XYZ file of C-alpha atoms in Angstrom:
438
model
C -29.369 17.020 -46.356
C -27.583 19.289 -48.469
C -29.434 22.429 -49.412
C -30.899 22.361 -53.450
C -29.064 24.750 -55.827
C -31.926 25.616 -58.201
C -33.701 28.643 -56.623
C -36.953 29.753 -58.150
C -38.211 25.850 -57.870
C -35.963 24.227 -55.200
C -38.254 20.923 -54.907
C -36.912 17.955 -57.191
C -39.020 15.381 -57.863
C -38.252 11.838 -57.852
C -38.370 8.877 -59.768
C -41.806 7.896 -58.670
C -43.373 11.077 -58.529
C -42.126 12.128 -62.064
C -43.932 8.830 -63.193
C -47.275 9.592 -61.264
C -47.171 12.750 -63.246
C -46.537 10.701 -66.553
C -49.934 8.825 -64.947
C -52.279 11.445 -64.244
C -51.498 12.765 -67.958
C -53.965 9.934 -68.702
C -56.243 10.239 -65.996
C -57.103 12.139 -62.533
C -54.361 10.377 -60.265
C -55.156 11.338 -56.950
C -55.366 10.006 -53.216
C -57.910 10.639 -49.969
C -57.701 10.660 -46.418
C -60.985 10.883 -43.853
C -60.694 11.030 -40.329
C -63.168 11.297 -37.849
C -63.473 14.451 -35.758
C -65.161 14.250 -32.666
C -65.900 17.830 -32.471
C -68.884 20.374 -33.558
C -68.569 21.015 -37.403
C -68.264 25.031 -37.668
C -67.328 25.444 -41.352
C -65.376 28.697 -40.364
C -63.465 26.926 -37.580
C -62.335 24.188 -40.063
C -61.176 26.453 -42.557
C -59.134 28.474 -39.826
C -57.605 25.426 -38.608
C -56.655 24.483 -42.433
C -55.080 27.902 -43.431
C -53.211 27.893 -39.694
C -51.613 24.887 -40.332
C -50.842 24.924 -43.693
C -49.370 28.481 -43.632
C -47.069 27.341 -40.471
C -46.161 24.454 -42.264
C -45.073 26.215 -45.013
C -47.232 23.754 -47.651
C -48.949 26.732 -49.491
C -48.865 28.809 -52.618
C -47.454 25.346 -54.919
C -45.860 25.708 -57.685
C -44.795 23.099 -60.489
C -42.318 23.018 -63.659
C -42.917 19.961 -64.641
C -40.724 20.386 -67.890
C -37.978 20.685 -65.212
C -39.064 17.920 -62.790
C -38.877 20.915 -60.008
C -41.185 22.469 -57.926
C -41.331 25.090 -54.389
C -43.757 25.991 -51.645
C -44.045 29.767 -51.737
C -45.404 29.729 -48.456
C -48.355 32.310 -47.327
C -52.267 32.075 -46.852
C -54.525 30.848 -49.257
C -57.770 29.307 -48.925
C -58.255 25.485 -49.711
C -61.567 24.359 -50.945
C -63.688 23.108 -48.608
C -66.858 21.100 -49.324
C -69.678 20.473 -46.668
C -72.089 17.455 -47.075
C -74.749 15.982 -44.464
C -74.470 12.679 -42.803
C -75.689 11.463 -39.786
C -75.469 7.860 -38.270
C -72.086 5.842 -39.456
C -73.693 4.165 -41.780
C -75.075 7.183 -43.442
C -72.003 9.027 -42.970
C -69.891 5.789 -45.280
C -72.368 6.011 -47.370
C -72.064 9.760 -48.570
C -67.945 9.557 -47.935
C -68.067 6.450 -50.826
C -69.782 8.122 -52.913
C -67.598 11.135 -52.141
C -64.237 9.497 -52.319
C -65.472 8.160 -55.404
C -66.032 11.363 -56.929
C -62.726 13.030 -55.510
C -60.643 10.491 -57.168
C -62.090 10.883 -60.475
C -61.737 14.712 -60.364
C -58.579 16.404 -61.431
C -56.425 19.535 -60.133
C -55.897 22.147 -62.010
C -52.605 24.843 -61.884
C -53.504 25.935 -58.381
C -53.377 24.408 -55.048
C -52.744 19.903 -55.068
C -55.451 19.764 -52.219
C -58.651 20.526 -51.376
C -60.720 19.281 -48.402
C -64.465 18.204 -47.614
C -66.534 17.342 -44.649
C -69.207 14.868 -43.960
C -71.329 16.234 -41.024
C -72.448 13.290 -38.253
C -74.142 12.257 -34.882
C -71.258 12.300 -32.936
C -68.892 15.135 -34.555
C -67.841 15.255 -38.377
C -65.462 13.385 -41.112
C -62.932 15.504 -42.505
C -61.221 14.302 -45.896
C -58.307 15.378 -47.944
C -57.802 14.954 -51.541
C -54.582 15.826 -53.093
C -52.546 15.010 -56.023
C -50.548 12.266 -55.403
C -47.429 13.210 -56.646
C -46.911 15.719 -54.137
C -46.752 13.549 -50.829
C -46.778 9.878 -49.305
C -49.708 9.060 -47.039
C -47.749 8.989 -44.258
C -46.939 12.912 -44.746
C -50.428 13.499 -45.904
C -51.743 11.754 -42.226
C -49.420 14.056 -40.230
C -51.105 16.948 -42.252
C -54.485 15.904 -41.427
C -53.551 14.741 -38.048
C -51.944 18.453 -37.038
C -55.460 20.098 -38.447
C -57.420 17.775 -36.213
C -55.315 18.654 -33.299
C -56.144 22.228 -34.580
C -59.749 22.320 -34.316
C -59.799 19.952 -31.269
C -57.760 22.712 -29.178
C -60.072 24.507 -26.646
C -61.152 27.807 -26.876
C -58.898 30.606 -25.153
C -55.736 27.992 -25.343
C -52.761 29.281 -26.904
C -51.962 28.394 -30.631
C -50.838 25.065 -31.218
C -47.875 25.840 -33.178
C -46.800 22.346 -35.369
C -43.744 21.854 -35.995
C -42.814 22.443 -39.839
C -41.135 19.511 -41.727
C -38.763 19.994 -44.742
C -40.341 20.534 -47.631
C -37.783 19.542 -50.414
C -36.529 15.638 -49.440
C -33.957 14.178 -51.146
C -34.381 11.733 -54.451
C -33.091 8.140 -54.467
C -30.015 9.388 -56.203
C -29.115 10.538 -52.310
C -30.094 6.708 -51.383
C -28.409 5.052 -54.010
C -24.841 7.211 -53.191
C -25.036 5.773 -49.581
C -26.506 2.449 -49.716
C -25.009 1.771 -53.540
C -24.947 -2.091 -52.459
C -28.652 -2.298 -51.980
C -28.504 -0.887 -55.806
C -26.465 -3.262 -57.370
C -28.190 -5.996 -55.761
C -31.422 -5.070 -57.009
C -30.300 -4.527 -61.064
C -28.660 -7.815 -60.826
C -32.077 -9.029 -59.713
C -33.734 -7.537 -62.637
C -33.363 -10.282 -65.195
C -35.517 -12.345 -62.769
C -38.034 -9.869 -62.612
C -38.622 -9.977 -66.049
C -39.054 -13.866 -65.889
C -41.361 -13.382 -63.505
C -43.850 -11.112 -65.198
C -44.061 -13.947 -68.340
C -45.381 -16.205 -65.618
C -47.993 -13.835 -65.056
C -51.703 -13.949 -66.500
C -52.719 -10.242 -67.626
C -55.316 -8.943 -66.034
C -58.452 -7.353 -68.356
C -57.721 -4.795 -70.765
C -60.093 -1.946 -70.189
C -61.475 0.873 -72.385
C -59.109 3.486 -73.275
C -61.499 6.130 -72.988
C -62.979 4.719 -69.619
C -60.552 4.814 -67.049
C -63.373 5.779 -64.260
C -62.732 4.661 -60.370
C -65.162 3.231 -58.602
C -65.002 2.694 -55.290
C -66.033 0.658 -51.891
C -65.518 1.317 -47.965
C -64.910 -1.807 -46.079
C -64.714 -1.051 -41.800
C -63.382 -4.030 -40.130
C -64.618 -3.210 -36.098
C -62.462 -3.887 -33.339
C -63.277 -7.279 -32.608
C -62.497 -8.491 -36.131
C -59.135 -6.379 -36.434
C -58.329 -8.694 -33.140
C -59.119 -11.813 -34.939
C -57.413 -10.918 -38.226
C -54.335 -10.008 -36.083
C -54.412 -12.958 -33.890
C -54.839 -15.325 -37.478
C -51.935 -13.748 -39.022
C -49.816 -14.474 -35.660
C -51.017 -17.953 -36.006
C -50.301 -18.276 -39.300
C -47.069 -17.107 -38.348
C -47.317 -14.292 -41.330
C -47.866 -10.788 -41.001
C -51.065 -9.058 -40.954
C -49.984 -7.646 -44.334
C -49.066 -11.045 -45.661
C -52.715 -12.451 -44.356
C -54.409 -9.192 -46.133
C -52.189 -10.383 -49.605
C -53.717 -14.204 -49.433
C -57.327 -12.843 -48.606
C -56.859 -10.440 -51.952
C -55.236 -13.643 -53.853
C -58.272 -15.401 -52.848
C -60.861 -12.798 -54.078
C -59.400 -12.380 -57.132
C -58.876 -15.948 -58.269
C -62.565 -16.456 -59.587
C -62.148 -13.597 -61.768
C -58.765 -14.884 -63.255
C -60.145 -18.295 -63.937
C -58.842 -18.309 -67.633
C -55.265 -18.720 -66.236
C -56.408 -22.520 -66.085
C -55.948 -22.749 -69.909
C -52.614 -20.931 -69.984
C -49.651 -22.978 -71.322
C -47.272 -20.286 -69.305
C -48.882 -17.316 -67.569
C -50.604 -19.158 -64.740
C -50.309 -17.057 -61.480
C -51.873 -14.324 -60.302
C -49.456 -10.869 -59.533
C -50.266 -8.343 -56.398
C -48.157 -5.113 -56.233
C -47.437 -3.968 -52.770
C -46.397 -0.210 -52.422
C -43.786 -0.025 -50.051
C -42.717 3.027 -47.848
C -38.819 2.960 -47.933
C -38.409 6.633 -45.712
C -36.794 4.397 -43.590
C -33.876 4.074 -45.940
C -33.247 7.471 -45.879
C -31.680 9.397 -43.028
C -31.729 13.039 -41.675
C -34.199 15.710 -42.264
C -35.625 12.961 -44.732
C -37.315 10.906 -41.778
C -39.566 14.041 -41.099
C -39.747 15.758 -44.489
C -43.485 16.245 -46.514
C -42.709 14.318 -49.290
C -42.812 10.959 -50.833
C -40.763 7.876 -50.626
C -42.512 4.755 -52.485
C -40.924 1.424 -54.186
C -43.029 -0.938 -54.767
C -43.075 -5.363 -54.979
C -44.752 -7.890 -56.690
C -46.110 -11.173 -55.134
C -47.383 -13.801 -57.316
C -48.915 -17.202 -57.297
C -51.254 -19.412 -58.882
C -53.992 -19.783 -56.230
C -54.311 -23.850 -57.137
C -58.462 -25.403 -56.052
C -58.033 -26.341 -52.574
C -55.307 -24.482 -51.243
C -55.822 -23.534 -47.355
C -55.839 -19.680 -46.705
C -53.060 -20.570 -44.058
C -50.852 -22.339 -46.846
C -51.370 -19.668 -49.050
C -50.579 -16.919 -46.099
C -47.322 -18.523 -45.793
C -46.220 -18.459 -49.529
C -46.814 -15.078 -49.634
C -44.990 -14.729 -46.733
C -42.214 -16.747 -48.376
C -42.073 -14.495 -51.194
C -41.994 -11.077 -49.234
C -39.547 -11.935 -46.927
C -36.726 -12.047 -49.133
C -37.570 -8.552 -50.940
C -37.677 -6.884 -47.758
C -34.796 -8.534 -46.358
C -32.416 -7.695 -49.572
C -34.370 -4.541 -50.142
C -35.419 -5.715 -53.571
C -38.348 -3.548 -53.896
C -35.746 -0.933 -55.166
C -35.853 -3.499 -58.458
C -39.102 -1.552 -59.610
C -37.389 2.177 -59.529
C -35.327 0.890 -62.754
C -38.487 -0.699 -63.792
C -39.989 2.664 -63.786
C -36.608 4.105 -65.380
C -37.315 1.704 -68.370
C -40.842 2.741 -68.793
C -39.826 6.500 -68.805
C -37.446 5.956 -71.429
C -40.307 4.238 -73.214
C -43.519 6.125 -72.748
C -42.721 9.019 -75.016
C -43.113 6.914 -78.018
C -46.383 5.386 -77.223
C -50.102 6.427 -77.824
C -52.468 7.222 -75.283
C -54.054 3.561 -75.551
C -50.624 2.275 -75.319
C -49.620 3.747 -72.165
C -52.966 2.408 -70.784
C -51.922 -1.246 -71.366
C -48.137 -0.931 -70.733
C -48.117 -2.261 -67.691
C -50.699 -4.782 -68.187
C -48.249 -6.097 -70.955
C -45.002 -5.617 -69.411
C -45.160 -6.000 -65.763
C -48.939 -7.532 -65.137
C -50.816 -6.843 -61.658
C -54.496 -7.320 -60.691
C -54.505 -5.241 -57.602
C -52.079 -3.363 -55.660
C -51.929 -2.404 -51.807
C -50.986 0.623 -50.071
C -50.497 -0.259 -46.260
C -50.422 2.398 -43.666
C -50.344 2.412 -39.786
C -52.000 6.091 -39.179
C -50.944 5.856 -35.466
C -47.418 6.874 -35.682
C -48.133 10.020 -37.338
C -50.865 11.509 -34.997
C -50.309 13.393 -32.108
C -51.457 11.209 -29.714
C -53.865 13.094 -27.556
C -56.613 13.219 -31.012
C -55.851 9.646 -32.617
C -58.192 8.089 -34.479
C -59.615 5.417 -32.530
C -61.957 3.773 -35.679
C -62.567 5.798 -38.073
C -59.746 6.479 -40.769
C -60.536 5.749 -44.360
C -58.228 6.177 -47.502
C -58.753 5.905 -51.224
C -56.283 5.920 -53.746
C -56.416 5.921 -57.942
C -55.752 3.167 -59.758
C -54.085 4.395 -62.346
C -52.657 2.172 -65.307
C -50.506 -0.165 -62.990
C -53.121 -1.940 -61.845
C -57.312 -2.086 -62.305
C -57.961 -1.710 -58.388
C -55.957 -0.701 -55.624
C -56.513 -1.526 -51.714
C -55.783 0.827 -49.511
C -55.834 -0.105 -46.162
C -55.134 1.846 -43.083
C -54.835 0.414 -39.802
C -55.264 1.829 -36.149
C -54.237 0.596 -32.880
C -58.056 -0.844 -32.535
C -59.333 -0.645 -36.412
C -58.379 -1.377 -39.806
C -60.569 0.185 -42.597
C -59.756 -0.984 -46.141
C -60.995 1.437 -49.447
C -61.338 -0.614 -52.180
C -61.052 1.238 -55.820
C -61.309 -0.234 -59.273
C -61.742 0.643 -62.612
C -65.303 -1.097 -63.457
C -64.477 -1.098 -67.391
C -61.896 -3.322 -65.949
C -63.216 -5.441 -63.317
C -67.005 -6.133 -61.581
C -68.155 -5.095 -58.631
C -68.546 -8.137 -57.380
C -64.838 -7.787 -57.102
C -64.720 -5.887 -53.672
C -68.192 -7.581 -52.399
C -66.089 -10.769 -52.904
C -62.931 -9.014 -50.498
C -65.048 -7.830 -48.284
C -66.450 -11.284 -47.501
C -63.227 -13.430 -47.858
C -62.312 -11.030 -44.931
C -65.022 -11.004 -42.530
C -65.072 -14.786 -43.237
C -61.339 -15.006 -42.233
C -62.203 -13.376 -38.822
C -65.337 -15.102 -38.130
C -63.294 -18.336 -38.222
C -60.579 -17.518 -35.500
C -63.299 -15.722 -33.339
C -63.954 -19.452 -32.474
């Protein structure tokens, strides 16, 4: 990876990061990670661990030059905010967590550090959370950071300091990938007209009040036995767990999009899925602290009476060619086009831009946590994420998997979707797991 030429702000924002900055001008665009720590909570020790890891990894002293689309980590010692909340049993902790995650998603960041921490005390340790301005990094980078902090907290008293390996802080932008894989980008560009045509079949989600972009949040925990059942169901259907969860999401959304039955053309429900394309890069970028995101969209009419197996296999038939031909890169062209129009739009128009031109009812962000964590402290069960909805979709599912369980953080805009959406989704997931248990 070639060093950046700009000395004062050596980091350069990529296209997805610049898009997120535009979104956060409308309303906070944050993300939250929370992990269980099987250790007594001592505030000073937790603060010390956060500061030591942040300093060792060089992620303190963040500054942004938004006009030039550049950023820098100046390093040094910085004391991050650490809020403390009382929990107790797992049920009580989850209730406190859901409220706190909602609060963190709706609270913007100022000009200081783009991350803050909180802890919820539990009967068997505590939950440590990190909220961050989403443009600075993707979920895999933040999971690795949180894992390093937990490793530091769990370090036995008197043991030699564990110095985490500092990842590169200024990864390549998408231009580097385009130079290395021009065929992928050319193929994606050639399929842009198809993406535009598909949008005309998508039933638009409800417009929301431009003065109310508040996010609500619900946590869905899937126990180990139910997680095993869902994975077995996906295997039986011949699909991935990701495909199965998209199918369950489509089923949960279908009753809310009943108006599509009367549409002459827009009769399908669309769901967007975030794609981590870090693996498409090489060299230092494979371990850099940053963001490597694109997305893909799945559409289906979800007719009455369709079986879950058929729906999941239809989803697989849609996602496979996108992954195989790297057609998720099409969304980067779409974001570039949106950026060109953005400056000419009012706030109300910006909030409705994607609903009009790229309709999607919900987004999915899926993260396998284990590869990012030190093996000694991998979270066996309790790992939770939440992601702001932004103007792209009125709902987002932040799905976190470990070796034994998965959890789903559901955020949605109450001004656009009712709370019944989240409860219906939970019922669909648990019913699917129950059916496969017999």
